[in-house]
PDB file of C-alpha atoms in Angstrom:
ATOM      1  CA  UNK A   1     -19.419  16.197  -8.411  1.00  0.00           C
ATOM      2  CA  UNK A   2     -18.039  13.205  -7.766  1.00  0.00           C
ATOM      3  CA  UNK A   3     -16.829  11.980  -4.558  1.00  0.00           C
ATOM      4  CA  UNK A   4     -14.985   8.784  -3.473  1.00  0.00           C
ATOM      5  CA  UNK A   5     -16.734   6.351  -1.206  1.00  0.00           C
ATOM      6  CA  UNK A   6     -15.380   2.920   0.271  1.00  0.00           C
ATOM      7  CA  UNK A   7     -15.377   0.879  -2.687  1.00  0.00           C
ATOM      8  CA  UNK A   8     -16.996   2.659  -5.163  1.00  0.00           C
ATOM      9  CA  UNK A   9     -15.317   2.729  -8.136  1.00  0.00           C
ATOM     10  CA  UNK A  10     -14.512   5.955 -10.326  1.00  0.00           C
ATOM     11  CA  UNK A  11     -12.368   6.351 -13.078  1.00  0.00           C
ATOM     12  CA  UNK A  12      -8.507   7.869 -12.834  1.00  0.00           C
ATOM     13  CA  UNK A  13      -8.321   9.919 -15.948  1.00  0.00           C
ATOM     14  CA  UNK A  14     -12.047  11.374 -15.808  1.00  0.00           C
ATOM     15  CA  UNK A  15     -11.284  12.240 -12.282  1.00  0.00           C
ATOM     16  CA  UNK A  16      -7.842  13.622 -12.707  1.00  0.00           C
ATOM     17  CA  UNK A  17      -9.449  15.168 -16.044  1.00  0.00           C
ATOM     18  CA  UNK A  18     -13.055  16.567 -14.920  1.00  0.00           C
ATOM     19  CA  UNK A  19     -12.418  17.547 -10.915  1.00  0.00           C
ATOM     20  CA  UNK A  20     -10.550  19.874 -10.063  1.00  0.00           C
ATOM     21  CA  UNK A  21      -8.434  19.394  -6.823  1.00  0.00           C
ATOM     22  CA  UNK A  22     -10.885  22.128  -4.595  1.00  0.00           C
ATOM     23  CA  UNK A  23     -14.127  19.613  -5.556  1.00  0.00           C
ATOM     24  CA  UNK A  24     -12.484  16.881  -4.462  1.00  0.00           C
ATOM     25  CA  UNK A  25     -13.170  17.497  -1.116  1.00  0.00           C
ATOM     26  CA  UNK A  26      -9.022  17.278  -0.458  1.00  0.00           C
ATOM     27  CA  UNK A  27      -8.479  17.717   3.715  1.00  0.00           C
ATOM     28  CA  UNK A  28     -12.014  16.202   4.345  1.00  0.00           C
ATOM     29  CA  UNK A  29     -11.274  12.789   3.863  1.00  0.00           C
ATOM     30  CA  UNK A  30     -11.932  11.094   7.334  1.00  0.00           C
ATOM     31  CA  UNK A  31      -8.585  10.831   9.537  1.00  0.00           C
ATOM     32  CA  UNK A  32      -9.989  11.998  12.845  1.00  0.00           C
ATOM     33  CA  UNK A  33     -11.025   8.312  13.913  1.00  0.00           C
ATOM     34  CA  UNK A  34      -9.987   7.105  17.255  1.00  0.00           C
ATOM     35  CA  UNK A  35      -7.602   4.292  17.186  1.00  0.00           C
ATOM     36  CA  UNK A  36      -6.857   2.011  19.997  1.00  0.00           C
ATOM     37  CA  UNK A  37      -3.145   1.329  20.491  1.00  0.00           C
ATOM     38  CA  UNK A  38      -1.464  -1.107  23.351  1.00  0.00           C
ATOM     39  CA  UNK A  39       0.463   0.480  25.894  1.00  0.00           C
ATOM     40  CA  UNK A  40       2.094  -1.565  28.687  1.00  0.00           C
ATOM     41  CA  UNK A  41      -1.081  -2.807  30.557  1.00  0.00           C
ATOM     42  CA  UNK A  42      -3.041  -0.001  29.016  1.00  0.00           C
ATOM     43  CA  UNK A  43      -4.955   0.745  26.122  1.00  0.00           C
ATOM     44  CA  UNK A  44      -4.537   4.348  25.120  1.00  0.00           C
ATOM     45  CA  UNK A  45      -6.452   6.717  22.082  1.00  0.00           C
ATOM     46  CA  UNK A  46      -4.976   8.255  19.255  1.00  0.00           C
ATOM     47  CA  UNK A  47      -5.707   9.539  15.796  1.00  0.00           C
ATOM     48  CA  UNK A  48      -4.036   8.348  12.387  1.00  0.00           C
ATOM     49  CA  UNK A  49      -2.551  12.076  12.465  1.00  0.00           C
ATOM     50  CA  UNK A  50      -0.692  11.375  15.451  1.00  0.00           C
ATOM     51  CA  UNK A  51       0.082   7.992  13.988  1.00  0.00           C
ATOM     52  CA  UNK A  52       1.810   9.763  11.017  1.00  0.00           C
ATOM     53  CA  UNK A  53       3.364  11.949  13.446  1.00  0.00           C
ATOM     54  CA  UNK A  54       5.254   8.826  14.587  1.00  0.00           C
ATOM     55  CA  UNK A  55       5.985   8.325  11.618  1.00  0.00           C
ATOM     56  CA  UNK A  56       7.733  11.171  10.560  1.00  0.00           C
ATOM     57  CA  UNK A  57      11.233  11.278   8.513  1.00  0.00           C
ATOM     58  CA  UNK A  58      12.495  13.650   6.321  1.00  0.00           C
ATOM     59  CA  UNK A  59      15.043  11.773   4.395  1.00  0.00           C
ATOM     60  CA  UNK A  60      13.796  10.301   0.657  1.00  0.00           C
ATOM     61  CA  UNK A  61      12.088   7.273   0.488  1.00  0.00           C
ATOM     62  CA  UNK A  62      14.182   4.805  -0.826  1.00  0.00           C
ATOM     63  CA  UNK A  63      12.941   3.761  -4.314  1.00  0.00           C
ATOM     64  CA  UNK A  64      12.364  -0.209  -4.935  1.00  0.00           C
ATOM     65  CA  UNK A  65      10.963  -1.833  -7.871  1.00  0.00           C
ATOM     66  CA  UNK A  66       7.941  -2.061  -9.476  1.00  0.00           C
ATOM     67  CA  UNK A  67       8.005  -6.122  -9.778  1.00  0.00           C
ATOM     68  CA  UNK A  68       6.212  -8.165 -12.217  1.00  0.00           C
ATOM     69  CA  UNK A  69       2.571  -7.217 -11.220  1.00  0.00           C
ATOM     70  CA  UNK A  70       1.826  -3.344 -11.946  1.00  0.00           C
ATOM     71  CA  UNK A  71      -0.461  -1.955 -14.463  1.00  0.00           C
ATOM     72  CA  UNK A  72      -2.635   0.908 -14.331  1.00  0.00           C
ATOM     73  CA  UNK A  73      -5.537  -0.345 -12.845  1.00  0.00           C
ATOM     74  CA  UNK A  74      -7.418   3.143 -13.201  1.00  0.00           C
ATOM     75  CA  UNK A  75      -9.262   2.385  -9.941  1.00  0.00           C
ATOM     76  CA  UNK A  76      -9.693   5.571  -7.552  1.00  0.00           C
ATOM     77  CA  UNK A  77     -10.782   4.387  -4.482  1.00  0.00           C
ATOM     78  CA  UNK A  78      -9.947   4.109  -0.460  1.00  0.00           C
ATOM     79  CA  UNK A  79     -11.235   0.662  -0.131  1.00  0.00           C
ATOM     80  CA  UNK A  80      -9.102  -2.325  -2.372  1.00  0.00           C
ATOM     81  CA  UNK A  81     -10.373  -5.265  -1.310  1.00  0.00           C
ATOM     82  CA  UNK A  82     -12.836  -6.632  -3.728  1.00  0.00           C
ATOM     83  CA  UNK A  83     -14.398  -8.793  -0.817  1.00  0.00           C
ATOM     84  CA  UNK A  84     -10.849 -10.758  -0.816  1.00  0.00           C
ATOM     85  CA  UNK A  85     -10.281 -12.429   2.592  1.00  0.00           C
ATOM     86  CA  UNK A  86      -7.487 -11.322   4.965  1.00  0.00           C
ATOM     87  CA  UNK A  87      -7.149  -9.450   8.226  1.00  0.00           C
ATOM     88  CA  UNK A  88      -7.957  -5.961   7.827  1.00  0.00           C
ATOM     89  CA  UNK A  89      -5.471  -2.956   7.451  1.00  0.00           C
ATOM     90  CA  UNK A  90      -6.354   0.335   7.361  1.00  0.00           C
ATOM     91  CA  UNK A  91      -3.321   2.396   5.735  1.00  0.00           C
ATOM     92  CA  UNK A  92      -2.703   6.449   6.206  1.00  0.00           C
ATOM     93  CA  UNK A  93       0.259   7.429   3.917  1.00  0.00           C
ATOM     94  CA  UNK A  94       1.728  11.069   3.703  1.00  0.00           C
ATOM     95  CA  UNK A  95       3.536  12.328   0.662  1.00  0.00           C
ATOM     96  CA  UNK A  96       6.116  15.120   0.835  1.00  0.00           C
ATOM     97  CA  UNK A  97       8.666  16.585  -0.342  1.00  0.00           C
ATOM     98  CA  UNK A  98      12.526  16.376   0.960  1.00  0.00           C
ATOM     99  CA  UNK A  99      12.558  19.366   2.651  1.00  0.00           C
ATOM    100  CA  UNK A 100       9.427  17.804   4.469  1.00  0.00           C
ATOM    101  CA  UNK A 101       6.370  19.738   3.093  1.00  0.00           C
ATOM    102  CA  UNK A 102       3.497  18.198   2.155  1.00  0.00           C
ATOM    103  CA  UNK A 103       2.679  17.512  -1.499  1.00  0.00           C
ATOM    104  CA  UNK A 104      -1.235  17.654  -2.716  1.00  0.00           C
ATOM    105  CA  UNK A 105      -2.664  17.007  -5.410  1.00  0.00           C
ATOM    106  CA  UNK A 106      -0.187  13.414  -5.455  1.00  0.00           C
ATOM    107  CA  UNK A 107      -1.671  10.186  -6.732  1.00  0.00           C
ATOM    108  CA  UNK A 108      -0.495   7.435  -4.442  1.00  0.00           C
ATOM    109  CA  UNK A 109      -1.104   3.395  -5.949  1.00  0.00           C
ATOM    110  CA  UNK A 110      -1.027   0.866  -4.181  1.00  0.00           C
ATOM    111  CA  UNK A 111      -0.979  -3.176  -5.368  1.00  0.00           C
ATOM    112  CA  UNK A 112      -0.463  -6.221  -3.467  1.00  0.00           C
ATOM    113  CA  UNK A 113      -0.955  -9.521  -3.336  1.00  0.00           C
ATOM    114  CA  UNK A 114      -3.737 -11.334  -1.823  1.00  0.00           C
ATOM    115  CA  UNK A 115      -3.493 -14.328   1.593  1.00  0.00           C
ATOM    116  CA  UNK A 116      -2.646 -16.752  -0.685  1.00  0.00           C
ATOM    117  CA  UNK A 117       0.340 -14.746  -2.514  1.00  0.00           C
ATOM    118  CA  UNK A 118      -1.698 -13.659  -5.928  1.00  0.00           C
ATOM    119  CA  UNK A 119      -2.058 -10.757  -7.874  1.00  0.00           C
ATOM    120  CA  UNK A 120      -5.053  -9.918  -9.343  1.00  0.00           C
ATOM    121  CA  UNK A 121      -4.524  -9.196 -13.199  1.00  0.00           C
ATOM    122  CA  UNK A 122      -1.491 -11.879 -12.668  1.00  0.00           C
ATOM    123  CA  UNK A 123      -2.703 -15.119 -11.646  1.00  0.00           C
ATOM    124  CA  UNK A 124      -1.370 -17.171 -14.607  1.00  0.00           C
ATOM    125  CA  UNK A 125       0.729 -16.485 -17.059  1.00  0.00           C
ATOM    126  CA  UNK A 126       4.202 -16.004 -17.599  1.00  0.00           C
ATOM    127  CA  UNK A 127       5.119 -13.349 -14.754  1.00  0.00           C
ATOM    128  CA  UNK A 128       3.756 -15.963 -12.211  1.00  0.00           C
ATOM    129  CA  UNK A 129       6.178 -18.502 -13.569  1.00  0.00           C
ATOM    130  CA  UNK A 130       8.854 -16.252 -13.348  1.00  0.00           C
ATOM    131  CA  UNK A 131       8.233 -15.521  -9.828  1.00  0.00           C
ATOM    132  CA  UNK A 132       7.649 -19.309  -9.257  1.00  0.00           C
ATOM    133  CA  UNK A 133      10.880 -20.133 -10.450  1.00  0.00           C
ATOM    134  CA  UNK A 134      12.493 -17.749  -8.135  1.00  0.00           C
ATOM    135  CA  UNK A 135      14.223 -15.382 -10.833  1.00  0.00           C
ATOM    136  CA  UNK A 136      13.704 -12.270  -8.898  1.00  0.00           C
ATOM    137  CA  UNK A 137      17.185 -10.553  -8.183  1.00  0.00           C
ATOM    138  CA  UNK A 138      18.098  -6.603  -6.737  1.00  0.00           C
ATOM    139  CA  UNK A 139      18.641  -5.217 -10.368  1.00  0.00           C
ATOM    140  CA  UNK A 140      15.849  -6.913 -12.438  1.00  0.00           C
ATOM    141  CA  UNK A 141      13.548  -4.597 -14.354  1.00  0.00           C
ATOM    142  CA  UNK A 142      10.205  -5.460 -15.361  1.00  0.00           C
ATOM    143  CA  UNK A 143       7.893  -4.309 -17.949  1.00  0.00           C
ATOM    144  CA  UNK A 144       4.157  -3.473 -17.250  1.00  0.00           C
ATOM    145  CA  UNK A 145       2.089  -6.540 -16.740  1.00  0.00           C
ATOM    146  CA  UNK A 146      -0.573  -6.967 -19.286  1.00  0.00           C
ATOM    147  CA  UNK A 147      -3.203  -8.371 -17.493  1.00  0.00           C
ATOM    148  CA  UNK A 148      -4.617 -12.365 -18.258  1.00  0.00           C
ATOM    149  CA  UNK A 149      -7.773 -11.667 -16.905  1.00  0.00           C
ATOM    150  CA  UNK A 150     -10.572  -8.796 -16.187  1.00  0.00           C
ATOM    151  CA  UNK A 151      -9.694  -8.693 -11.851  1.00  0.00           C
ATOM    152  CA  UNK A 152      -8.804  -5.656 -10.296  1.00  0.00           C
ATOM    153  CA  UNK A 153      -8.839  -6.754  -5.932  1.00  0.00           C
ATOM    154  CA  UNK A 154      -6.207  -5.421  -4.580  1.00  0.00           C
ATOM    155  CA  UNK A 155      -5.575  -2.516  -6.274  1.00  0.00           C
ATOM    156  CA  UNK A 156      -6.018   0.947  -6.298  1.00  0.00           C
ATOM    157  CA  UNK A 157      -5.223   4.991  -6.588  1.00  0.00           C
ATOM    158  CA  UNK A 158      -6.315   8.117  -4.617  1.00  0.00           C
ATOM    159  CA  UNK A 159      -5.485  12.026  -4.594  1.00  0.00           C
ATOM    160  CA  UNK A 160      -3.224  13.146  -1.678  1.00  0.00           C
ATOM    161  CA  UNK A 161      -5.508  16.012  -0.194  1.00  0.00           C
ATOM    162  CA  UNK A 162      -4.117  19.276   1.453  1.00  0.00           C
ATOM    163  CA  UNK A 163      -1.970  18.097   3.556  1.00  0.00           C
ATOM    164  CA  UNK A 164      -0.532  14.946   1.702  1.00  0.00           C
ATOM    165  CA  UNK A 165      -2.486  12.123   3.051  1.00  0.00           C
ATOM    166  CA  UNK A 166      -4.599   9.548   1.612  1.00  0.00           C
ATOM    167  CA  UNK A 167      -6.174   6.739   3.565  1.00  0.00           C
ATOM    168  CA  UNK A 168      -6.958   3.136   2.532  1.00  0.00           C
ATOM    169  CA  UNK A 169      -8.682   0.043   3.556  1.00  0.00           C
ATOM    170  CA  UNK A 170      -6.834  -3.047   2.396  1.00  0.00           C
ATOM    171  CA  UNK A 171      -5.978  -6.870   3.856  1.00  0.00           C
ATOM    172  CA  UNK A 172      -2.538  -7.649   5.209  1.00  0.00           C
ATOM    173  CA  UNK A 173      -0.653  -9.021   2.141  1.00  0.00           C
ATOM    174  CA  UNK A 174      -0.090 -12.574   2.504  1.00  0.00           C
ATOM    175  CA  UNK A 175       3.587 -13.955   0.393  1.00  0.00           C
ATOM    176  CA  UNK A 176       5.249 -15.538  -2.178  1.00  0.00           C
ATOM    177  CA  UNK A 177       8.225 -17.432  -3.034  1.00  0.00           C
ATOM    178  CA  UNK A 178      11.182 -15.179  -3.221  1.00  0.00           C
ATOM    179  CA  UNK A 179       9.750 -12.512  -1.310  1.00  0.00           C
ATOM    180  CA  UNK A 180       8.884 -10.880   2.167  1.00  0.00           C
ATOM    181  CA  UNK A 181       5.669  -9.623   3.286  1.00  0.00           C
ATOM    182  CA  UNK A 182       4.959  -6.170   0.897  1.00  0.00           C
ATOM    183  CA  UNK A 183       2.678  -3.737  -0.526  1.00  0.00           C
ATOM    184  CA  UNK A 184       3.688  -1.840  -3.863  1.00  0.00           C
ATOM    185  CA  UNK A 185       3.610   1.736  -4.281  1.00  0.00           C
ATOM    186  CA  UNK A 186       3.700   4.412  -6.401  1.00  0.00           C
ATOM    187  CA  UNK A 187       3.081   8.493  -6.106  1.00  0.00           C
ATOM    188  CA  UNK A 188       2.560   9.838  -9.551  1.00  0.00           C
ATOM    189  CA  UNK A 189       3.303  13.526  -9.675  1.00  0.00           C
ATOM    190  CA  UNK A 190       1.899  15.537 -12.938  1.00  0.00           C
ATOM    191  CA  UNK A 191       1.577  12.677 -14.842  1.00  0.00           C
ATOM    192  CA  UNK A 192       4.856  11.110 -14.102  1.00  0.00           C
ATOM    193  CA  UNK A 193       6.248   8.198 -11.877  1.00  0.00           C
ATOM    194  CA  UNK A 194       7.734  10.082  -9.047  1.00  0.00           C
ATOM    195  CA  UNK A 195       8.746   7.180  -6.354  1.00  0.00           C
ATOM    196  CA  UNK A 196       8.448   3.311  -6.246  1.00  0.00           C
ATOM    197  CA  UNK A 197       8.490   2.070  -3.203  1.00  0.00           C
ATOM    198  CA  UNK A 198       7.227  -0.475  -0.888  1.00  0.00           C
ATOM    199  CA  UNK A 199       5.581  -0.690   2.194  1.00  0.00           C
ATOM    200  CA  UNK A 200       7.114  -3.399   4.756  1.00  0.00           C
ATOM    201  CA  UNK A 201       5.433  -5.071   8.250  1.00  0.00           C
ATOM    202  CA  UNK A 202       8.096  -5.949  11.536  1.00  0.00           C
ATOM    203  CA  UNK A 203       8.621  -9.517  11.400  1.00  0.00           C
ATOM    204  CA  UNK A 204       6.816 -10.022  14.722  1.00  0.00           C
ATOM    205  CA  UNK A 205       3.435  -8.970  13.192  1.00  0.00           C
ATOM    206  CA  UNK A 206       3.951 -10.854   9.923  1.00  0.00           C
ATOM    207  CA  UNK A 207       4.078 -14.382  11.755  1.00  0.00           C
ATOM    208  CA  UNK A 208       1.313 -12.808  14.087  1.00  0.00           C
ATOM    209  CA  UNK A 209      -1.070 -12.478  10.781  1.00  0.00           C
ATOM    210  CA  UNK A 210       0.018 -15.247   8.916  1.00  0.00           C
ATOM    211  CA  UNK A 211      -0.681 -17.752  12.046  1.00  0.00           C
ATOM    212  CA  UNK A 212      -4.324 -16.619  11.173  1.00  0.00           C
ATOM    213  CA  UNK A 213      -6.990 -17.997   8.713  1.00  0.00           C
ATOM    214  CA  UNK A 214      -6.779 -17.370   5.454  1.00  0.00           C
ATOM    215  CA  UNK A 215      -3.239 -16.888   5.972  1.00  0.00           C
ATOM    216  CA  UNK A 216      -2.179 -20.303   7.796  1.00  0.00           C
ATOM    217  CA  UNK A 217      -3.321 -22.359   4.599  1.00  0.00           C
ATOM    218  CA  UNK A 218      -0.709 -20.669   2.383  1.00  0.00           C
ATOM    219  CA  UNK A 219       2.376 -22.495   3.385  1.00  0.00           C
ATOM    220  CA  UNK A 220       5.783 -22.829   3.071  1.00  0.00           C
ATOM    221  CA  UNK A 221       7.131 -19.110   3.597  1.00  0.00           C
ATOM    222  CA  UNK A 222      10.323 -19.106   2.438  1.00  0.00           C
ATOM    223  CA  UNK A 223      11.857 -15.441   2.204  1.00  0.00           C
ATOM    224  CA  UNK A 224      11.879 -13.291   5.485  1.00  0.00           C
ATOM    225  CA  UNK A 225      12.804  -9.542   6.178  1.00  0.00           C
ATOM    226  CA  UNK A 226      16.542 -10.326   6.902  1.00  0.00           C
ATOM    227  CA  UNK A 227      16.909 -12.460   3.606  1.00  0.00           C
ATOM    228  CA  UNK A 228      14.548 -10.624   1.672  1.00  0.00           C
ATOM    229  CA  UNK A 229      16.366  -8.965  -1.267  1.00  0.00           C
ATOM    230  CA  UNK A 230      14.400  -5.556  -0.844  1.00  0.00           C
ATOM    231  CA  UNK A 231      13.356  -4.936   2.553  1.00  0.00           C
ATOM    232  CA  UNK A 232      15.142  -1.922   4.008  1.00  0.00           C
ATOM    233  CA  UNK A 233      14.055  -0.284   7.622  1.00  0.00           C
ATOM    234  CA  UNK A 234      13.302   2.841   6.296  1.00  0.00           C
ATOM    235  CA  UNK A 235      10.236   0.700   4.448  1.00  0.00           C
ATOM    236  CA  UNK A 236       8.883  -0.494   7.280  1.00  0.00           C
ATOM    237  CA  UNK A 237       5.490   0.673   8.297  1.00  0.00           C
ATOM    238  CA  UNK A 238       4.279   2.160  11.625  1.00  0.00           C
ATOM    239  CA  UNK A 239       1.545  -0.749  13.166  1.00  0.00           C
ATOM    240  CA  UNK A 240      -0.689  -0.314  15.717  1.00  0.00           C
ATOM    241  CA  UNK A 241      -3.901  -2.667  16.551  1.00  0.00           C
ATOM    242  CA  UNK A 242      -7.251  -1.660  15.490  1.00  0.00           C
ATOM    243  CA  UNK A 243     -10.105  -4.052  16.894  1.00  0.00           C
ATOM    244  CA  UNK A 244      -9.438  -7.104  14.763  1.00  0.00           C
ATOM    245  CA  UNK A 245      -7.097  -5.211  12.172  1.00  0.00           C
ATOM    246  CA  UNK A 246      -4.411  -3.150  12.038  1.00  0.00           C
ATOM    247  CA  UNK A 247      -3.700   0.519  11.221  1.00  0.00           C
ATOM    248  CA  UNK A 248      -0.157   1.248   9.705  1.00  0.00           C
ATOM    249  CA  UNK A 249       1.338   4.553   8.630  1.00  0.00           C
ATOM    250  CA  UNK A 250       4.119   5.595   6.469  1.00  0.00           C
ATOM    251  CA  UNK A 251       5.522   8.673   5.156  1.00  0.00           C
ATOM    252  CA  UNK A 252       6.757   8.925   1.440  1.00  0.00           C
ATOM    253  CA  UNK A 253       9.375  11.487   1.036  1.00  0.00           C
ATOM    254  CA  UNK A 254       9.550  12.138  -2.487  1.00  0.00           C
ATOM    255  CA  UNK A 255      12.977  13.668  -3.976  1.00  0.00           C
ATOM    256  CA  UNK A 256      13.363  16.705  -6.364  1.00  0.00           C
TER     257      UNK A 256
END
């Protein structure tokens, strides 16, 4: 059996293909960790369970495009970061449906850009030059990037277990022109696109992490959550601290 550790890699379709969801291990990935979260003078405990419990919404996720940047990576793994530099952020994202139950058995994907605003897969070519020149707008539709090169940071797919949740270990995305703070995702449902979505950070934190090495050498921001021509509240993520990091939590409502 084959079982998915921080960073180890494993391929999508022999996993989807070969294990069944029961050998998976679903509802034993680890969730019960403590977290540390600020109070008012205080520093109080909590679990990433309760932190999707904040979380919590019933209404549909609103769907937002894909962008230039998303192929199948067919990496199944929790941690992404391919030793890329960044502050760390530890995600817990639960998928259900829109009457609120919890869908297993979902494969959530996640891409994003790294502190200095690439995308592995992307970083030259003609997608980048499109971005460059700013000709992003609300209805565009993009075709699946082709990648210009063999990298694959960044990126990465897991198995919602028995109660919907996957976990991941990531950096907080740096920016680009054109663009707010973001992570891409997508929940796959029996082989077909289901919701995509991104994931969105307060304003407040994003100048908190971007005042911070690696970030603070990528300059120039030009695009914030009130001009940015995607960013909706219902994207944005629940943050709390986490030593040096950060742990956020969404929920993905999927609709029928």
């Amino acid at each position: 059996m084959t079982h998915d550790h921080e960073g180890q890699r494993v391929s999508r379709r022999r996993l989807i293909t070969n294990i069944g969801l029961g050998s998976l291990g679903l509802g034993s990935v680890g969730f019960g960790g403590l977290l540390g979260v600020r109070g008012a003078g205080a520093t109080t405990v909590t679990t990433s369970r309760d932190l999707l419990a904040e979380a919590r919404a019933c209404a549909v996720t609103p769907a937002v495009t894909k962008g230039p940047f998303y192929f199948d990576a067919n990496q199944i793994r929790s941690d992404i970061r391919d030793g890329k530099p960044g502050v760390r952020l530890r995600l817990a994202i639960k998928v259900q449906n829109s009457t609120c139950q919890p869908l297993p058995g979902a494969l959530v994907d996640l891409w994003q850009c790294d502190a200095s605003g690439l995308y592995s897969g992307g970083e030259r070519g003609s997608m980048i030059e499109h971005v460059e020149s700013r000709e992003i707008t609300h209805d565009r539709t993009w075709p699946d990037l082709k990648p210009t090169d063999g990298k694959r940071y960044l990126r990465g797919a897991q198995l919602t277990d028995a109660e919907g949740v996957v976990e991941f270990t990531t950096i907080w995305p740096g920016w680009y022109p054109g663009r707010t703070v973001h992570i891409h995702a997508m929940v796959h449902m029996g082989g077909t696109r289901a919701l995509t979505t991104q994931l969105m950070f307060e304003e407040e934190l994003n100048w908190q992490v971007l005042s911070r090495p690696p970030y603070v050498q990528h300059r120039g921001r030009d695009t914030l959550n009130a001009s940015d021509l995607y960013f909706q509240n219902g994207l944005l993520l629940t943050v709390v601290e986490d030593g040096d990091g950060y742990w956020g939590a969404i929920i993905l409502s999927v609709g029928s």
